[in-house]
XYZ file of C-alpha atoms in Angstrom:
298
model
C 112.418 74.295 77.437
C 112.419 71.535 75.657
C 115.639 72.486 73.578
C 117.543 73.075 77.155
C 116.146 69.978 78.481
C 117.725 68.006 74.987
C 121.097 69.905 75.450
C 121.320 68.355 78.973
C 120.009 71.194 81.584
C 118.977 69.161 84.668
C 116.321 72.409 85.539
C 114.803 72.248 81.953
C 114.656 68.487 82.607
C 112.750 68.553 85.729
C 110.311 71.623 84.305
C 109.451 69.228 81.266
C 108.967 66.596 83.745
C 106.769 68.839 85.380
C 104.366 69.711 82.453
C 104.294 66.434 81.225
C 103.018 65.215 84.467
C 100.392 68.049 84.921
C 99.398 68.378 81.290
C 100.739 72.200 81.474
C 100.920 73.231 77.745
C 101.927 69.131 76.408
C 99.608 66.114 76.640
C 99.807 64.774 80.442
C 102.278 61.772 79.725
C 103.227 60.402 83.455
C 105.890 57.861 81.532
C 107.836 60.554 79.507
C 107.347 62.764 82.848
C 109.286 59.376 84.615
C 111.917 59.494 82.122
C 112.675 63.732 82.214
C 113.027 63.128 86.046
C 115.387 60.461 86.155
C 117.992 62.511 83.676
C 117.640 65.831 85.671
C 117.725 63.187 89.440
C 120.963 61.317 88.007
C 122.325 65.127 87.522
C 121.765 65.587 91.183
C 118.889 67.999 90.626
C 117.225 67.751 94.350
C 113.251 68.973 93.244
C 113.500 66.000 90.736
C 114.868 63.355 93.126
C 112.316 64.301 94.947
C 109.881 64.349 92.080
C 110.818 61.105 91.216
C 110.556 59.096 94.358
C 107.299 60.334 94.302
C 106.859 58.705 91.496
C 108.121 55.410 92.709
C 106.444 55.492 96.102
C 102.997 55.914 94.236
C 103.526 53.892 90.941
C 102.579 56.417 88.607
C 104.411 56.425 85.282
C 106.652 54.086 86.431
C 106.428 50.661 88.506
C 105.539 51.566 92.656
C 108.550 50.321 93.725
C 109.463 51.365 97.778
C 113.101 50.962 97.716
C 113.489 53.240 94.590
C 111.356 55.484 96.511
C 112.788 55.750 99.655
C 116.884 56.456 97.961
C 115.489 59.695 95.382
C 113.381 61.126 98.247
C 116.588 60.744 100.940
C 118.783 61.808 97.946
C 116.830 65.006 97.749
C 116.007 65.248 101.432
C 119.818 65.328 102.281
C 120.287 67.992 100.004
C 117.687 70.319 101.932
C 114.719 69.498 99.874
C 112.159 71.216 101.856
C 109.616 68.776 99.988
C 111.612 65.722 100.007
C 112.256 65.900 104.011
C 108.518 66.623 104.501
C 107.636 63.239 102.910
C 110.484 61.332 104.365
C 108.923 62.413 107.622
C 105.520 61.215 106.148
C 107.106 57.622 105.122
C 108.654 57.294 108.525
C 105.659 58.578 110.181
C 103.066 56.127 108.540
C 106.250 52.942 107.764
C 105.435 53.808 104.073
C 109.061 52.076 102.188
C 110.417 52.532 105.710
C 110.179 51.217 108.823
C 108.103 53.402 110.946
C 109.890 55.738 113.124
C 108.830 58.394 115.016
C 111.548 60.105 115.958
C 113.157 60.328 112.357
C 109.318 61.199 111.302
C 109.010 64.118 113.263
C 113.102 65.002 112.776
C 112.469 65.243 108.826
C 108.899 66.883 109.320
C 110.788 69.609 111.717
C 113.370 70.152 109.095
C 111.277 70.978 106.288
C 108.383 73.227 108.705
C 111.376 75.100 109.570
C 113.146 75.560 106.244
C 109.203 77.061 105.119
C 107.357 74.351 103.294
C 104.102 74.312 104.055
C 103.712 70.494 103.594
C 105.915 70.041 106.222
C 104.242 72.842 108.312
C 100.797 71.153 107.279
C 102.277 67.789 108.617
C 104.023 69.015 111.722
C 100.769 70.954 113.007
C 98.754 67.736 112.298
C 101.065 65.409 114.831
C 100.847 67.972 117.418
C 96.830 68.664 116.756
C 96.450 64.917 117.002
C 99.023 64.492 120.105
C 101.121 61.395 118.176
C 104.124 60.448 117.541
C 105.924 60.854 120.549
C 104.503 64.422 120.714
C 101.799 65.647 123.398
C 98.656 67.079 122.255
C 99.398 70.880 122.002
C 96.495 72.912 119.769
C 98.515 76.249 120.044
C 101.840 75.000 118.820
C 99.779 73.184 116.022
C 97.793 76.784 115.145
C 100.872 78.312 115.038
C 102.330 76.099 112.395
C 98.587 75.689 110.570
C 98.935 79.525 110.411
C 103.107 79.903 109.027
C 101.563 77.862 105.986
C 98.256 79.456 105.921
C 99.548 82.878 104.675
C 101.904 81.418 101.789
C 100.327 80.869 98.042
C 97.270 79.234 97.966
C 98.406 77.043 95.154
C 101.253 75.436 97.867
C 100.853 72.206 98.696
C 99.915 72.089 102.242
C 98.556 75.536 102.179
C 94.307 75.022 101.768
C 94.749 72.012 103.958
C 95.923 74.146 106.750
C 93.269 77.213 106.299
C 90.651 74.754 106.644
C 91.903 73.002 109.596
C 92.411 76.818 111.151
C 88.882 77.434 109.935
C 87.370 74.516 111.856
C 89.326 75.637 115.408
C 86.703 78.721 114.839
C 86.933 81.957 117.694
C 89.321 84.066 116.303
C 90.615 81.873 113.464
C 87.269 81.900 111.354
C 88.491 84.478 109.466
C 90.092 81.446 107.433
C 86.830 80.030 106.447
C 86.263 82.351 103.853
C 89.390 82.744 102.316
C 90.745 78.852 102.030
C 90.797 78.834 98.114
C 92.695 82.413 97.589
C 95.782 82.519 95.662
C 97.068 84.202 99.059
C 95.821 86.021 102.010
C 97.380 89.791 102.035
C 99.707 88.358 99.401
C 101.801 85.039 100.588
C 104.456 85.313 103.025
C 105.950 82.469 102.907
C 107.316 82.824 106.731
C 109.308 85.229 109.056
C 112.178 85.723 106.998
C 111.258 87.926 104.299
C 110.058 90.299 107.032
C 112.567 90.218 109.400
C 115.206 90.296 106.670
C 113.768 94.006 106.110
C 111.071 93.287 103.117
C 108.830 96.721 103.771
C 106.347 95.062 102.220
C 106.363 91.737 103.702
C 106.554 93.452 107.316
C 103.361 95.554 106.221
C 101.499 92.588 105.766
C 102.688 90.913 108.944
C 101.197 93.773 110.699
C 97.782 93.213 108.897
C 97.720 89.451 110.147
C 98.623 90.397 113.701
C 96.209 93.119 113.803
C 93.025 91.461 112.149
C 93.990 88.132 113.763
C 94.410 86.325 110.515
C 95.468 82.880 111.415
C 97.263 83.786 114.250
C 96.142 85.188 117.754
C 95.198 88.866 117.510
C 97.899 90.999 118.684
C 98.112 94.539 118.219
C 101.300 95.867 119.949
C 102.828 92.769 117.403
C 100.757 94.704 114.567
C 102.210 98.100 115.881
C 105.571 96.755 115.510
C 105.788 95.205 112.182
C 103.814 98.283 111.169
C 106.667 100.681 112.299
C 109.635 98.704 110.987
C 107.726 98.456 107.466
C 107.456 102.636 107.784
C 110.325 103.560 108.968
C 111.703 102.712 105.698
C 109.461 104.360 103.982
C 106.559 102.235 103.322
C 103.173 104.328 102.444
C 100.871 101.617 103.395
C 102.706 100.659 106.830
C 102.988 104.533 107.484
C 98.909 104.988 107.208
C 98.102 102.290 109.260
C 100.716 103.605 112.033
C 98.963 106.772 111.795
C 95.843 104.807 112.759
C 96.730 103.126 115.208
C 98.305 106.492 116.812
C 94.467 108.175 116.560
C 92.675 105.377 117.895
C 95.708 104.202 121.045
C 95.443 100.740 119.668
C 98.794 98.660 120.311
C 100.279 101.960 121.405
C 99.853 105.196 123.456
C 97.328 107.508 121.388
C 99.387 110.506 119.757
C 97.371 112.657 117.407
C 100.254 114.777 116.825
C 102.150 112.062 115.727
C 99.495 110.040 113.780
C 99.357 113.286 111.812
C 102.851 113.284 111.159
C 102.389 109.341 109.520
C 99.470 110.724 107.555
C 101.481 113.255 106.060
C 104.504 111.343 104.898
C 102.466 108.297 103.599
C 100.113 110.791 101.800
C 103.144 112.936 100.099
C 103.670 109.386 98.434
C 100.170 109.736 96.833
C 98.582 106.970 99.236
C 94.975 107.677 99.129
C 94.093 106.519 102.301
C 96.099 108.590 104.085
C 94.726 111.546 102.183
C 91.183 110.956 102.645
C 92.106 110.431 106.261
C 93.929 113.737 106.543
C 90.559 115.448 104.594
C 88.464 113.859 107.725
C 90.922 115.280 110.112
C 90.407 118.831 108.024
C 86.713 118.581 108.057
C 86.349 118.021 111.566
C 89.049 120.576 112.809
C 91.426 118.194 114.049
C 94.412 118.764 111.642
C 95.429 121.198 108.897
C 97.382 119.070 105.701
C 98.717 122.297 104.986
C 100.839 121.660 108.191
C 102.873 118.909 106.271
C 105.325 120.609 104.321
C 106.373 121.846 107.541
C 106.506 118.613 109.410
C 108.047 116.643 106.726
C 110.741 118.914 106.449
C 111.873 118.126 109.606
């Protein structure tokens, strides 16, 4: 890294910058961190514009200064700097280097929700759980975002902040409380678009949250649906848990006959629940796995 960084690589610049500031594998230096920044910003490299007016806006390896802050952070903001346009909205939102501003507050804070960071989701969810900035009160619209960057990497800033507030709305969001410092919850989805851009496994775990109410409001026809999509193309997991929720009519019409039929193609792929499932369905005289072959060869 630090051989790229030397030959002039603005992403090895901004990774040195980044273990010099944390202390990752070099002795924390927030200076020489300062310095790697600025060559990989004056490239144009958005996460270390960003990085950088940080920096400035805090005073921490180099002098706080506001207006140094305020042009790396729009620098990097402009570019689509999901980080950088959640703490623009922040600076307009509390007239940190900025006037304050409401409207470009919640316009930055908007941008970077939507774009997936969970800082800005963190931030959006807390002007609309607090009712400010121009915005009414509204707890579900604030769950909702609490929840998009509840489910990414717990190591995401923005991401613990928002399982505990979940946690503390209680009902069926307590789930949270006991999972606020995992690395992720079902493994991280970052948002929507991983699922509904035809990730198997992403969709499987969407169907998990909707159906154990993880963050979100339970919802088991949603559950049902991601479930489907995710086995349909041929997703073990996704197919066992259709083929329970064909047994027990949950989020759809109960269909033995066509639970079975889940069963059997999830457990040809070796996945043992859907084998000791079809053993249960054997023991109690409900289902022959010998029957299978047949169906699968349909």
């Amino acid at each position: 890294m630090q051989a790229a960084a030397e030959a002039g690589s603005a992403k090895a610049e901004n990774d040195l910058g980044d273990r010099y500031l944390q202390g990752d594998g070099v002795a924390k230096d927030e200076a020489l961190a300062a310095s790697w920044y600025r060559k990989a910003a004056e490239k144009g490299h958005a996460p270390a514009q960003s990085a950088l007016g940080t920096l400035y806006l805090r005073g921490i390896g180099v002098p706080k200064d506001d207006a140094q802050a305020v042009v790396w952070v729009r620098r990097a903001a402009d570019q689509g700097e999901a980080l950088a346009q959640s703490d623009l909205g922040m600076m307009y939102l509390q007239g940190m280097a900025v006037p304050k501003n409401d409207a470009q507050a919640i316009f930055w804070l908007r941008k970077a929700a939507e774009q997936g960071s969970p800082a800005g989701q963190y931030n959006l969810a807390s002007v609309y759980q607090r009712g400010s900035a121009g915005l009414g009160k509204d707890d579900a619209e604030a769950m909702r975002w609490y929840a998009k960057a509840a489910v990414q990497d717990a190591t995401n800033l923005g991401v613990r902040q928002s399982r505990l507030k979940l946690c503390g709305y209680g009902a069926e969001n307590s789930g949270w409380c006991s999972v606020v410092d995992t690395p992720g919850v079902l493994g991280p989805v970052k948002d929507l678009a991983a699922a509904e851009g035809g990730d198997a496994e992403a969709q499987s775990r969407l169907g998990d949250i909707y159906g154990k109410g993880i963050g979100v409001q339970k919802d088991q026809a949603q559950a049902a649906a991601w479930y489907r999509k995710a086995a349909e193309q041929g997703y073990a997991p996704a197919q066992t848990m259709l083929g329970v929720m064909y047994f027990s009519g949950v989020g759809m019409p109960k269909d033995v006959d066509v639970g079975a039929s889940w069963y059997c193609a999830a457990a040809a792929q070796g996945d043992s629940r859907a084998r000791t499932n079809l053993e249960i369905l054997r023991t109690y005289g409900l289902f022959d796995p010998q029957e299978c072959q047949a169906r699968l060869a349909r």
